[in-house]
Coordinates of C-alpha atoms and ligand atoms in Angstrom, one line a residue:
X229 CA 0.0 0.0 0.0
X230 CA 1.7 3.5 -0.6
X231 CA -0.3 5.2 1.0
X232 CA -1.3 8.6 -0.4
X233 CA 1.8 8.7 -2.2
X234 CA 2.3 8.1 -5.9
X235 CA 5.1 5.3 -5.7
X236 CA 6.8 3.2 -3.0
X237 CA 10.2 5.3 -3.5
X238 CA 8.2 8.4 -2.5
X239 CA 6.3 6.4 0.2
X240 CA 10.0 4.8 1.6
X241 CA 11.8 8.3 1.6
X242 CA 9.0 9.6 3.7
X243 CA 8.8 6.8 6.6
X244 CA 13.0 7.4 7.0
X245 CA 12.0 9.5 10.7
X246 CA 10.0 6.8 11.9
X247 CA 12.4 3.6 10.6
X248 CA 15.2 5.5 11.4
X249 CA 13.9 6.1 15.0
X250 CA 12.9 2.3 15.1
X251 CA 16.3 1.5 14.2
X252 CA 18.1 3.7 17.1
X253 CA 16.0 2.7 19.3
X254 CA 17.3 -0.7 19.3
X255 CA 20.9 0.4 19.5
X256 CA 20.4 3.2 21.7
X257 CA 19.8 3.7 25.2
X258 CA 18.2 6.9 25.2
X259 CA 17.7 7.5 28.7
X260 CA 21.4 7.5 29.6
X261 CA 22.6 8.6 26.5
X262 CA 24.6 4.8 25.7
X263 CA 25.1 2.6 22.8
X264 CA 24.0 -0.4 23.7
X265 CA 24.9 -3.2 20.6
X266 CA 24.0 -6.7 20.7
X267 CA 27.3 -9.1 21.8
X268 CA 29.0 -10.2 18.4
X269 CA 31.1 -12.7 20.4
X270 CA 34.0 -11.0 19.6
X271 CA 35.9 -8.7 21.8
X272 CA 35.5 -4.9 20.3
X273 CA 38.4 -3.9 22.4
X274 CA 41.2 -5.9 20.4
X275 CA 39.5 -6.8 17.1
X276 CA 42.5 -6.4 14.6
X277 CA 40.8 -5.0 11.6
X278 CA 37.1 -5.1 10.2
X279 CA 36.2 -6.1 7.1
X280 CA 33.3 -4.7 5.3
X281 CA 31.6 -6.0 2.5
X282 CA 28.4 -5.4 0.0
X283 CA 26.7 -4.6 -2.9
X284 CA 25.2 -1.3 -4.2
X285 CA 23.8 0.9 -2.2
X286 CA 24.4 -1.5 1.0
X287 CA 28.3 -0.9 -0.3
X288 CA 28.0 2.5 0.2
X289 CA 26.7 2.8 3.9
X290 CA 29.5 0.6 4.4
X291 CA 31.7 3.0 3.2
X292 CA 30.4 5.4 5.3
X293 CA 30.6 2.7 8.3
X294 CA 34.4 2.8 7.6
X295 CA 35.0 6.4 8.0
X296 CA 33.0 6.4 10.7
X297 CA 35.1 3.5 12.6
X298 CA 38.3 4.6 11.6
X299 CA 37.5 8.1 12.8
X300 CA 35.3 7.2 15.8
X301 CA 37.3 4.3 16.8
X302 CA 40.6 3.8 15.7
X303 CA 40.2 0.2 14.1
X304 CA 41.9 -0.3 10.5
X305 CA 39.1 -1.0 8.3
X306 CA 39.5 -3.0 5.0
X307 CA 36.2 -2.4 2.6
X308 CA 35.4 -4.1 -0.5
X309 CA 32.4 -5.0 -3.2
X310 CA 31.4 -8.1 -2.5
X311 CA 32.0 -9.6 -5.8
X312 CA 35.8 -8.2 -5.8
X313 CA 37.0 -9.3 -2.1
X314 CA 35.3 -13.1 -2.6
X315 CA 37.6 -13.5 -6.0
X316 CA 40.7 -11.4 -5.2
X317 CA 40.7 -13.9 -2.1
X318 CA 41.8 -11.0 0.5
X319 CA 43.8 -12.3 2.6
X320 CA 42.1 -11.5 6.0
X321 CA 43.6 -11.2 9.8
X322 CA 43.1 -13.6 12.5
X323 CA 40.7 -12.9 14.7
X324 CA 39.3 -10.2 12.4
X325 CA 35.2 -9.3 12.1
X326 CA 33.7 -9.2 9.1
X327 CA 30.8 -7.3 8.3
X328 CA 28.1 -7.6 6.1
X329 CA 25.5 -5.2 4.7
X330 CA 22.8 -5.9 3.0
X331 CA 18.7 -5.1 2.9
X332 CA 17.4 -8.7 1.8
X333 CA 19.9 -10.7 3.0
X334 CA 19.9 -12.6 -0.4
X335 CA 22.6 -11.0 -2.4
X336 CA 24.5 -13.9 -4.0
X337 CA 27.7 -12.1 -4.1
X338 CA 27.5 -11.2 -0.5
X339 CA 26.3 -14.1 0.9
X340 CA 29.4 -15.8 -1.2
X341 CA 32.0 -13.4 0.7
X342 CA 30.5 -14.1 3.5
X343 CA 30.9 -17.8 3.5
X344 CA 34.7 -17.1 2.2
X345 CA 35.4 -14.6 5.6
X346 CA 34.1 -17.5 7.5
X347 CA 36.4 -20.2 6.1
X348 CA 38.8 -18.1 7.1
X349 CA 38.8 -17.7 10.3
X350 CA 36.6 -14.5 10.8
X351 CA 33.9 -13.6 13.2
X352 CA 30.9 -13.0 11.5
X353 CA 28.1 -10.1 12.0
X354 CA 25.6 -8.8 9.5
X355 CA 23.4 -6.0 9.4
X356 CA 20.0 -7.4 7.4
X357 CA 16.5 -5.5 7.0
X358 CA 14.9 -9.1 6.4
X359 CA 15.5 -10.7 9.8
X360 CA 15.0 -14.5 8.0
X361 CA 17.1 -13.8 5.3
X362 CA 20.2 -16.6 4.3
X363 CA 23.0 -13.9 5.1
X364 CA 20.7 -13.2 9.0
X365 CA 21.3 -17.0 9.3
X366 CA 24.4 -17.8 8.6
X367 CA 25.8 -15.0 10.3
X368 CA 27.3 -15.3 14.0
X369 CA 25.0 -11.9 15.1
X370 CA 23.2 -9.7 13.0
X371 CA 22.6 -6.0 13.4
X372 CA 18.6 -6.2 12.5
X373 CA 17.7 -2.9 10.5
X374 CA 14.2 -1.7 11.4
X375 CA 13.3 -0.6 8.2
X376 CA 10.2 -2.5 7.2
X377 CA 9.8 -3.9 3.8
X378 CA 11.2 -1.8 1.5
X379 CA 9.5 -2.4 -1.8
X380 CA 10.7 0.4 -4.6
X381 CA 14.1 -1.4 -6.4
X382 CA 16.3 1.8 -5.4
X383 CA 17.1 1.5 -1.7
X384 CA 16.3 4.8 0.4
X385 CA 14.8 3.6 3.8
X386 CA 17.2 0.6 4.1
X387 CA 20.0 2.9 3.0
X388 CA 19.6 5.7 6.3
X389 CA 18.5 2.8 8.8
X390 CA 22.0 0.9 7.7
X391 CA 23.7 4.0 8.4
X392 CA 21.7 4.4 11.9
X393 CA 23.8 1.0 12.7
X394 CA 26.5 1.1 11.7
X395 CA 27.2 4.7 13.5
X396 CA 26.0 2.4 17.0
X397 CA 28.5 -0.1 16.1
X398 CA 31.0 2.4 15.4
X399 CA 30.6 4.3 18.7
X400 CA 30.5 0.9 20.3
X401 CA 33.6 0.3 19.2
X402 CA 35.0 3.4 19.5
X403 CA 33.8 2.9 23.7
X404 CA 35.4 -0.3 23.9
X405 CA 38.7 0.6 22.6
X406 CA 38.8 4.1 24.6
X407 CA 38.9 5.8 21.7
X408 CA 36.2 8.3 22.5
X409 CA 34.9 9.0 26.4
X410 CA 31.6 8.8 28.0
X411 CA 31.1 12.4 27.3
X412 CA 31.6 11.9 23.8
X413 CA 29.6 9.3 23.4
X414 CA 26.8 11.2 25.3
X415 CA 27.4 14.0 23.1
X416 CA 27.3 11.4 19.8
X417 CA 24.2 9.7 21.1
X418 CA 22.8 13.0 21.4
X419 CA 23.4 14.3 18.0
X420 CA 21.9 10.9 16.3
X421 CA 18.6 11.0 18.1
X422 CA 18.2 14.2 16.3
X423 CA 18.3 12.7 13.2
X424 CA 14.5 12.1 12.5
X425 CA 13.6 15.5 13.5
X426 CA 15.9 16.8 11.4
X427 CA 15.1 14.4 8.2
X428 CA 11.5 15.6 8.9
X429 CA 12.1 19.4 8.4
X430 CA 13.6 18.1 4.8
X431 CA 10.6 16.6 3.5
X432 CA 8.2 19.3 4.2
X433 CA 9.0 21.2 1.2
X434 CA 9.9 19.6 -2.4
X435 CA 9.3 22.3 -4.8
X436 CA 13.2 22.8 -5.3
X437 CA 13.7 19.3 -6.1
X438 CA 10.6 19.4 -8.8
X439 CA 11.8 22.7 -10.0
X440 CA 15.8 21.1 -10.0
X441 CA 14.3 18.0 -12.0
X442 CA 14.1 20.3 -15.2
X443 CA 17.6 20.6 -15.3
X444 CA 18.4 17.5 -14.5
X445 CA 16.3 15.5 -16.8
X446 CA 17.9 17.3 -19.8
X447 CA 21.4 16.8 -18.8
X448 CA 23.6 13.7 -20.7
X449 CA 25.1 13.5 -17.5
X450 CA 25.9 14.2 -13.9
X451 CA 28.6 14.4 -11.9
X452 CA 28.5 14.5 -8.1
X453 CA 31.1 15.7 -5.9
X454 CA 31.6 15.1 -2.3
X455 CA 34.9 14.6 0.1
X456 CA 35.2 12.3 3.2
X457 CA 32.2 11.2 4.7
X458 CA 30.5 13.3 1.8
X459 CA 31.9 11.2 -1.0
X460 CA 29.8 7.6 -0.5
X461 CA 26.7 10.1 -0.4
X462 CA 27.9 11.1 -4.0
X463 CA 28.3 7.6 -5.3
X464 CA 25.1 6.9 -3.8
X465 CA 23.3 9.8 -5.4
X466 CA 24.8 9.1 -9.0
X467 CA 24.0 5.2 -8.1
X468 CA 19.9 6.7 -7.2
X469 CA 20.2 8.9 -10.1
X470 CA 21.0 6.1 -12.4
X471 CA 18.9 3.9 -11.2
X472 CA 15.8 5.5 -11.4
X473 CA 16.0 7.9 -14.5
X474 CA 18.9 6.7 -16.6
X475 CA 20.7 9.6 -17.1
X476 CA 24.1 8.6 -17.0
X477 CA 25.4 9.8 -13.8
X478 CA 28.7 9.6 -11.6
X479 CA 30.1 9.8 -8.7
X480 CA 33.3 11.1 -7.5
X481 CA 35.7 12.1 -4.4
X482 CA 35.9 16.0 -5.0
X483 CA 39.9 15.8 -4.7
X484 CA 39.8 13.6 -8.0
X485 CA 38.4 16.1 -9.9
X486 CA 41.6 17.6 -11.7
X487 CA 42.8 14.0 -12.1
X488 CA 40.3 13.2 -14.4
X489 CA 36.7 14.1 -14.5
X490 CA 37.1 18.0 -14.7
X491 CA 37.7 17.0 -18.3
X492 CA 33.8 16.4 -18.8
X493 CA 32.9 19.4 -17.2
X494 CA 31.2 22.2 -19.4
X495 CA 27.6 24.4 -19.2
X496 CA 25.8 21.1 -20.1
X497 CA 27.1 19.3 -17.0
X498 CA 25.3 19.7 -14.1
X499 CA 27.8 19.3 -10.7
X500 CA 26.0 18.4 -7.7
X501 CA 28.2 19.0 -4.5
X502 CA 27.5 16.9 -1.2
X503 CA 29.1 19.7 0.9
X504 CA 27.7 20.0 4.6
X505 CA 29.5 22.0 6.9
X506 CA 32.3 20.2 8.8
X507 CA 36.3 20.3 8.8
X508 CA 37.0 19.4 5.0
X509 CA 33.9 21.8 3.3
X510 CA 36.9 24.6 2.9
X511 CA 38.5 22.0 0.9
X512 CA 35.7 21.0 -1.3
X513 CA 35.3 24.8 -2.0
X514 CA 37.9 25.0 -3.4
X515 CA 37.0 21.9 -6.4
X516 CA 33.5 23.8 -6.7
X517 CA 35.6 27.0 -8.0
X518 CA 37.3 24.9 -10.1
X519 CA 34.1 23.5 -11.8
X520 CA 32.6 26.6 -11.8
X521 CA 35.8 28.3 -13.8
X522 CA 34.7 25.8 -16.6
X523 CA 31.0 26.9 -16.8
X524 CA 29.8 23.7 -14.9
X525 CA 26.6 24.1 -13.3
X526 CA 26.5 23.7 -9.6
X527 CA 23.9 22.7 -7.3
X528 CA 24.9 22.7 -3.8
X529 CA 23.8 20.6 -1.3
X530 CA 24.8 22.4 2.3
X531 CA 23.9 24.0 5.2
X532 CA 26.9 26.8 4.9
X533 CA 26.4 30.1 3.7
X534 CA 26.2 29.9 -0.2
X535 CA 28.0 33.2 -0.1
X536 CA 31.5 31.6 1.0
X537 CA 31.2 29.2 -1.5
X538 CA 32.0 32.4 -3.8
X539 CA 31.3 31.5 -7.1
X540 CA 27.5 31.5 -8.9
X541 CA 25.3 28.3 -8.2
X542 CA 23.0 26.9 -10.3
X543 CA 20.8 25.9 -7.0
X544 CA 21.3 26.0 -3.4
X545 CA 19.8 22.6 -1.3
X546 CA 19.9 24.1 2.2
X547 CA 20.0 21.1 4.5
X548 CA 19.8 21.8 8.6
X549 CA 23.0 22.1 10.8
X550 CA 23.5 18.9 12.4
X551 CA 26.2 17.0 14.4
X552 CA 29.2 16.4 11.8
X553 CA 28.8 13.1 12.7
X554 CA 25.6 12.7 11.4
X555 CA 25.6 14.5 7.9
X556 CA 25.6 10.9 5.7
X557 CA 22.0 10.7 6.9
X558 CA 20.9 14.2 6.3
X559 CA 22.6 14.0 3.1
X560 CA 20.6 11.2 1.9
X561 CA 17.4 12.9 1.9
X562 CA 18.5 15.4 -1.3
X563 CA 20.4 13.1 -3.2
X564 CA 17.3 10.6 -2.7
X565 CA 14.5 13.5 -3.8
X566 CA 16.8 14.6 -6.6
X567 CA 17.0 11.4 -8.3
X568 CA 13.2 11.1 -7.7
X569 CA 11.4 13.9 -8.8
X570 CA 13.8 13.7 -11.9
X571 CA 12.3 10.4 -12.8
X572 CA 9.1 11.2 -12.4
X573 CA 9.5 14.2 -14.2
X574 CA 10.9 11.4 -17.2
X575 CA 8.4 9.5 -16.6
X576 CA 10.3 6.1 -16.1
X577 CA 8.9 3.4 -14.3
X578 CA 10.4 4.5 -10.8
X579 CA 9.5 1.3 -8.2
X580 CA 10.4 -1.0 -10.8
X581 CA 12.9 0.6 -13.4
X582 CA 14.3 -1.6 -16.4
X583 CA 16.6 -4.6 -16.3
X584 CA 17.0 -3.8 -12.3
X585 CA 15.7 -6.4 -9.6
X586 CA 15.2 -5.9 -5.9
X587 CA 17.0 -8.9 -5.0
X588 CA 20.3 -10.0 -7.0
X589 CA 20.5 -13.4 -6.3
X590 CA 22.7 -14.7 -9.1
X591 CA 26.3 -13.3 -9.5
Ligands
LIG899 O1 19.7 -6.5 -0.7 P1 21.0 -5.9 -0.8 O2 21.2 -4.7 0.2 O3 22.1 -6.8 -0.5 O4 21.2 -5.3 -2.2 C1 22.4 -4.7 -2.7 C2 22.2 -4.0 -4.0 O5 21.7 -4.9 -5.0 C3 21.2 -2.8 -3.9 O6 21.6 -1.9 -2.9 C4 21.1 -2.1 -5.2 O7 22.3 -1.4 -5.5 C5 19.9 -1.1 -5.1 N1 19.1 -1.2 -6.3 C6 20.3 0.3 -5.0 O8 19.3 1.2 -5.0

């Protein structure tokens, strides 16, 4: 049922508050302000390295889980696509954890690299949406995603309630390794109980992104730009953007650009920068001038002043001021409405686009 909404996708970006909260609440002990993560029979406090894998979109809130454990904790993470690490055969540490994302708990290639982490020696911990899924099962705990079916092919709810997760298991471990105190993991704890409020103010209003979907939808393609914990949330907007209206689309680490990329860039490109507030947005500043110096058109997506970015945009997506920690799941919300409202301005089939299926469970 979707509700009063005209597809699932729309339906799934909405409910991210209330899964979100769901999600928290079962890592989260509000109250006191504590993580409180279910025991992975391993112990956090000397775990060698952690080993993430996935596919998709599930890849890219793993990415994001591995900034936010190398930063929050300290632990070496090692991150890979599922169908690379399985066929590279990584070699893997003793002792190790590996972790694996995934919505439906079906994905061949994952389930496959999980079964190869386990023959060699690693712990094994999952975080699934589908609670009876293969990879749930054959995983030593699972980090249980309380996202509710999520029907529409591109992942949006599963996507932010992954990344409500893996930020527990990432201040978890950063708490058993004495990487961060108990003040900052009040003040952490803190900042992601926000997070629903805060999604909520975004989806009040989506006349930019309707308005933004005209430029868009006649583009050949997109580039998206964003720099640490912005730059999975601009593979995962070209991933949405792709996806959904299949306008070729790509995403990139904003310090690549002159290696590369800035080749493409002219008045018919548009660049859309994932660039909230926080230690490195100076930095991506600076690749925006450089894309505007070449006539690319520039759609921010930020919560600083548009004025520092000096340089003409093309759009400004003001998005609230929020705990740095937290700006992957603010982020989402744009890069999510963009790719929508461009679809359905295109009029593609946007719960069930072409030659795409929900579940990939063949290699
Ligand atoms: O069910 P999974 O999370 O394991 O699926 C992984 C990918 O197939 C999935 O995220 C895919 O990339 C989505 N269509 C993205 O919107």
């Amino acid at each position: 049922d979707k509700g009063n909404h005209r597809h699932f996708m729309a339906k799934e970006i909405h409910e991210q508050p209330e899964v979100i909260s769901h999600t928290l609440s079962n890592y989260l002990d509000m109250a006191n302000g504590r993580v409180s993560i279910p025991d992975l029979g391993i112990d956090l406090a000397t775990v060698p390295r952690v080993t993430i894998s996935a596919c998709g979109t599930a890849y890219y809130a793993g990415l994001v889980g591995k900034y936010w454990i190398e930063r929050y904790a300290r632990v070496p993470v090692e991150i890979d696509i599922a169908s690379e690490l399985r066929y590279r055969e990584a070699p893997l540490p003793e002792g190790g954890l590996a972790l694996f994302v995934s919505q439906s708990g079906e994905t061949a290639d994952t389930l496959a690299t999980l079964r190869y982490a386990r023959a060699n020696g690693q712990r094994i911990a999952s975080i699934v949406n589908v609670r009876t899924s293969t990879i749930a099962r054959e995983s030593d705990a699972v980090l249980p995603t309380l996202a509710g079916p999520e029907i529409g092919v591109a992942s949006t709810k599963a996507f932010t309630c992954q990344l409500s997760a893996l930020a527990c298991l990432a201040i978890a471990l950063g708490r058993a390794r004495g990487a961060i105190s108990e003040e900052q993991e009040q003040e952490l704890v803190s900042a992601l109980i926000e997070v629903p409020r805060l999604i909520s103010t975004m989806l009040v209003d989506e006349t930019p992104y309707v308005e933004l979907a005209h430029l868009l939808s006649k583009a050949r393609d997109v580039l998206y730009l964003g720099r640490g914990l912005s730059y999975p949330l601009a593979l995962e907007g070209a991933l949405k953007l792709k996806e959904i209206s299949y306008i070729h689309a790509e995403g990139y680490a904003a310090g690549e650009l002159k290696h590369g990329p800035i080749a493409l860039i002219d008045e018919a490109v548009p660049v859309i920068v994932v660039a909230p507030e926080d230690d490195l947005l100076e930095k991506t500043i600076s690749n925006v001038q450089e894309v505007a110096a070449r006539g690319g058109q520039i759609v921010l997506i930020s919560n600083a002043d548009p004025e520092k970015i000096g340089c003409e945009l093309a759009a400004h997506i003001k998005i609230p001021d929020a705990h740095p920690l937290t700006y992957p799941l603010i982020s989402a919300v744009p890069v999510q409405l963009l790719a929508y409202h461009t679809a359905v301005l295109m009029g593609t089939d946007v719960d069930q686009p072409r030659n795409l299926a929900k579940s990939v469970t063949v290699e």
